[in-house]
Short mmCIF file of C-alpha atoms and ligand atoms in Angstrom, two decimals:
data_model
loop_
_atom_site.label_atom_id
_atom_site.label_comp_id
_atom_site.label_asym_id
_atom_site.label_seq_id
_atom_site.Cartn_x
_atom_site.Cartn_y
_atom_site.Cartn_z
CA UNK A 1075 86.77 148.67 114.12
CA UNK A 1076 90.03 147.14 115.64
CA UNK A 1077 91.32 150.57 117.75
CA UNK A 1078 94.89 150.36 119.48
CA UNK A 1079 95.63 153.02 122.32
CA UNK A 1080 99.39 153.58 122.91
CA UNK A 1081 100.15 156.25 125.70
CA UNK A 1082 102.65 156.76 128.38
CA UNK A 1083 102.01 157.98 131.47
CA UNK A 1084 104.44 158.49 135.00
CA UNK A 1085 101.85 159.00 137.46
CA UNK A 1086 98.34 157.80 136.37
CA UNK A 1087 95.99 160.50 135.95
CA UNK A 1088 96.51 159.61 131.90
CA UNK A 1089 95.57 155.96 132.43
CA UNK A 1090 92.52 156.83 134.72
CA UNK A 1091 91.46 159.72 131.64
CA UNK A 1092 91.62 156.94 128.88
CA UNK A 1093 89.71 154.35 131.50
CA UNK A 1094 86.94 157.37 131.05
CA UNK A 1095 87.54 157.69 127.16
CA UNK A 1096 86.95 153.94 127.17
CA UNK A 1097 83.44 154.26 129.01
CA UNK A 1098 82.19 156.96 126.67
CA UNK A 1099 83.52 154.63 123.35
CA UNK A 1100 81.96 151.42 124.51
CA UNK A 1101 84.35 149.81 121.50
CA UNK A 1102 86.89 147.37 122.88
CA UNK A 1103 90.61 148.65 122.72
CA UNK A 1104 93.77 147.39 123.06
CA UNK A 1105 95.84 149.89 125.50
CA UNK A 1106 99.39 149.76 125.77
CA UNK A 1107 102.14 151.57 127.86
CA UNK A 1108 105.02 152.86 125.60
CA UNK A 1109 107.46 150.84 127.73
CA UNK A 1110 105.30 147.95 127.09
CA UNK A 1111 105.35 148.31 123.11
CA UNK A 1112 107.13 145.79 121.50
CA UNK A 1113 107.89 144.21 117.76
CA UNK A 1114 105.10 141.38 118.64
CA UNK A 1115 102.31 144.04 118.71
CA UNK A 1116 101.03 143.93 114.96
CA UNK A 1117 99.85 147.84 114.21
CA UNK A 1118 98.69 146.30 110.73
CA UNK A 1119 95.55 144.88 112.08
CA UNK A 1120 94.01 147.82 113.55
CA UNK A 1121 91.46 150.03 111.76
CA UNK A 1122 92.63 153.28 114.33
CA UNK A 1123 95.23 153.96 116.38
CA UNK A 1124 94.71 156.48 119.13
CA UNK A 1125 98.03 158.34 121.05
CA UNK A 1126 98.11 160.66 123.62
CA UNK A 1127 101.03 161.49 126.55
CA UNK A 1128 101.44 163.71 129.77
CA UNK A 1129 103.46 167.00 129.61
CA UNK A 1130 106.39 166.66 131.50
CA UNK A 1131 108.62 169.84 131.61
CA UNK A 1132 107.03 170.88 128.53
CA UNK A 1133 107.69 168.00 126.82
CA UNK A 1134 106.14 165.40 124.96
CA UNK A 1135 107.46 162.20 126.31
CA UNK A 1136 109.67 161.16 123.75
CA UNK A 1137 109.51 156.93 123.57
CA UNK A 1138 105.53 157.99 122.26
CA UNK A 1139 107.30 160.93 119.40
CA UNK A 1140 109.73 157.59 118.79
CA UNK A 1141 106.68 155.62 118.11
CA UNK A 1142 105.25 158.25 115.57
CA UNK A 1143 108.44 158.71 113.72
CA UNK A 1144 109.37 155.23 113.53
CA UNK A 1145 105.79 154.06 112.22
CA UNK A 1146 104.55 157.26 110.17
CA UNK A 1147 104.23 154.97 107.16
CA UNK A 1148 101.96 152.79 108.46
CA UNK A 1149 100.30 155.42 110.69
CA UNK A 1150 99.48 157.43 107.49
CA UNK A 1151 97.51 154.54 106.62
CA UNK A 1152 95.19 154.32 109.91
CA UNK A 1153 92.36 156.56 111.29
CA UNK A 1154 94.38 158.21 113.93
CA UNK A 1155 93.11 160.50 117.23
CA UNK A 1156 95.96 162.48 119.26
CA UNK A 1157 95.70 163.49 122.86
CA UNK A 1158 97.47 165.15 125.95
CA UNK A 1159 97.14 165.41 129.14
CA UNK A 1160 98.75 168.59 131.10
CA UNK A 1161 98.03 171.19 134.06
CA UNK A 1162 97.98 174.35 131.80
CA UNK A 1163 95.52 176.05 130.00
CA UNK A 1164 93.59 174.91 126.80
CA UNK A 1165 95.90 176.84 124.54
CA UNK A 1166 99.03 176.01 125.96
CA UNK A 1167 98.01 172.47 125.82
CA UNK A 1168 97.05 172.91 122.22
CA UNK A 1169 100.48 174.10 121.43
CA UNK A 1170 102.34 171.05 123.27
CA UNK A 1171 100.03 169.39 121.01
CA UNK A 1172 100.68 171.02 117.86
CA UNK A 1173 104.52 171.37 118.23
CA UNK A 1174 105.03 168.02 119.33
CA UNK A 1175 103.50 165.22 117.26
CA UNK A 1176 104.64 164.82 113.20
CA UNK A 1177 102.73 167.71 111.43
CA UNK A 1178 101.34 165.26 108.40
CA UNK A 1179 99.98 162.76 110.90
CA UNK A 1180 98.18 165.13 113.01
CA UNK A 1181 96.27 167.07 109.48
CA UNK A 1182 94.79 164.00 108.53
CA UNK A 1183 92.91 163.55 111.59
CA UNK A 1184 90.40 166.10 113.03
CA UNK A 1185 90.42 163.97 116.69
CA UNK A 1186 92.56 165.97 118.59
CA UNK A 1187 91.86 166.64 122.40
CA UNK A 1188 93.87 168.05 125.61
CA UNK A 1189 92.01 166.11 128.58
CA UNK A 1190 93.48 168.12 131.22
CA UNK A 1191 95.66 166.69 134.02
CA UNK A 1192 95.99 165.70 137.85
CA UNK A 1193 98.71 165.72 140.28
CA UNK A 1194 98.73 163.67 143.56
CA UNK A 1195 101.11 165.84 145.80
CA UNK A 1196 102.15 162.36 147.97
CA UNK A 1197 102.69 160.25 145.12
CA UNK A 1198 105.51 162.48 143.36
CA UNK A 1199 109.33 162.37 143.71
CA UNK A 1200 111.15 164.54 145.65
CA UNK A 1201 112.69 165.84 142.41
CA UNK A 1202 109.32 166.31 140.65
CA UNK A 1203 107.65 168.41 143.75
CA UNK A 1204 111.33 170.21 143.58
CA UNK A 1205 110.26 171.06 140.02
CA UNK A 1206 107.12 171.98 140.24
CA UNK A 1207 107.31 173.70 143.26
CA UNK A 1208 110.32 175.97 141.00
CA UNK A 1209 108.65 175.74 138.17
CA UNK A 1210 105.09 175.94 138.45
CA UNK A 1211 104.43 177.27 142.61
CA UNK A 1212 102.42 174.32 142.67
CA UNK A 1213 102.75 172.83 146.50
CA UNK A 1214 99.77 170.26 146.53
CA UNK A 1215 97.12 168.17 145.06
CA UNK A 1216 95.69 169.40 141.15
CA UNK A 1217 92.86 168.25 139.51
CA UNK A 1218 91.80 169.68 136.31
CA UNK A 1219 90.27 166.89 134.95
CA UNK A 1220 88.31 168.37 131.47
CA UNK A 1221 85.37 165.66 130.75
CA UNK A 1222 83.56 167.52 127.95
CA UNK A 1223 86.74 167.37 125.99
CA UNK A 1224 87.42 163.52 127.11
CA UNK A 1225 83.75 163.17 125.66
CA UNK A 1226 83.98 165.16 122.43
CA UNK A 1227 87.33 162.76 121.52
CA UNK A 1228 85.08 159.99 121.84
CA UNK A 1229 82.37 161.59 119.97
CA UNK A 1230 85.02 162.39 117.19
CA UNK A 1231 86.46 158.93 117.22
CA UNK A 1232 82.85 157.25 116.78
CA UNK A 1233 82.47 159.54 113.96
CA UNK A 1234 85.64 158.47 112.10
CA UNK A 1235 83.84 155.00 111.99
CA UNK A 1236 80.28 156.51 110.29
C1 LIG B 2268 107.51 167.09 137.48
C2 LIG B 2268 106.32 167.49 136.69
C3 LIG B 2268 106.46 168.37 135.62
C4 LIG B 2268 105.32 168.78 134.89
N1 LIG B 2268 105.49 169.65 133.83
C5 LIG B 2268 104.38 170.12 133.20
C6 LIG B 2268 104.52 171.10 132.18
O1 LIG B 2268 105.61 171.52 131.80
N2 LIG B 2268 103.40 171.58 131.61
C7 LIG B 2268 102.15 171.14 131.99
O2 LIG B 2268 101.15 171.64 131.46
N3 LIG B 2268 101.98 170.17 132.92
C8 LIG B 2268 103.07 169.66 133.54
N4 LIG B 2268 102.93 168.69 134.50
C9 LIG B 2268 101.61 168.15 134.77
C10 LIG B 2268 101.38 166.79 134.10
O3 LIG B 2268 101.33 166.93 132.70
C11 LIG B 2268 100.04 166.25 134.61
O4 LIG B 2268 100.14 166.06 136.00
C12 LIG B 2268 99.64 164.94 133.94
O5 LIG B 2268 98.30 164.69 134.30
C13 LIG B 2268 100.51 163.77 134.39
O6 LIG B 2268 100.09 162.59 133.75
P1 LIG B 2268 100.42 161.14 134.33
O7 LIG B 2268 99.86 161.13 135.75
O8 LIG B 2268 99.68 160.20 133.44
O9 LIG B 2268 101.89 160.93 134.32
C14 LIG B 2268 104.04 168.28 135.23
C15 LIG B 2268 103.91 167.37 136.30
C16 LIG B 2268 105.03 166.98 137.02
C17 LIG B 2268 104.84 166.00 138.17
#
């Protein structure tokens, strides 16, 4: 099983939540940043292709919606998992989820998980502690890190392959 990860992520806690996803798979990936995606990556030999993005501002990031639009051909024809990562609650995250990604890719997949998220107070912007200070009251370090969900994705994913 050929798998391809494509994410995007601004301050790292999504990279350091698919280095965990990786560990519980044990299949070798291919992982690439959205602003690393380019016409010489081939999607056409991979058997699954997993996607996942922070929240930022209750968004989506929109280069990794780009990618789903652009390719949702081809992406109908994979095994596909969908993830975010974000600092609300499970059901919020669900509905970033839900409302975000193309509607026909996301019902032919049951691997769909919301890994939590993680903010490093010193490594933000001034603007981004400005915003979440306004928008959130959040004035420090957050780490809400969910690991049984990181593990049930993987479980799901490993039973796509059965
Ligand atoms: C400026 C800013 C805005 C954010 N907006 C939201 C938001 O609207 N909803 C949410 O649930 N999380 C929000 N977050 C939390 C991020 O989704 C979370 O920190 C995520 O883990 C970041 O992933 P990354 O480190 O891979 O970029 C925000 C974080 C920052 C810094």
């Amino acid at each position: 099983m050929q798998t391809l990860v494509i994410y995007y992520s601004r301050n790292g806690f999504t990279e350091k939540a698919l280095s965990i996803l990786a560990d519980f798979l044990k299949d070798p990936t291919d992982t690439i940043h959205i602003k690393d995606m380019n016409n010489e990556v081939d999607l056409n030999k991979y058997d699954r292709i997993i996607i996942g993005s922070p929240v930022y501002n209750n968004r989506v990031n929109s280069k990794i919606l780009g990618f789903c639009k652009k390719n949702m051909e081809i992406l109908s024809e994979k095994k596909l998992g969908f993830f975010v990562t974000s600092l609300s609650d499970i059901e919020t995250a669900k509905d970033y989820l839900f409302q975000s990604f193309p509607k026909s890719l996301l019902r032919s997949t049951r691997c769909k998980s919301f890994f939590g998220g993680e903010i490093s107070w010193a490594s933000l912007s001034p603007v981004e502690r400005l915003t979440l200070q306004m928008t959130k009251g959040i004035t420090t370090d957050v780490s809400n890190i969910d690991l049984n969900e990181i593990e049930k994705f993987a479980a799901c994913l490993r039973k796509q392959c059965r």
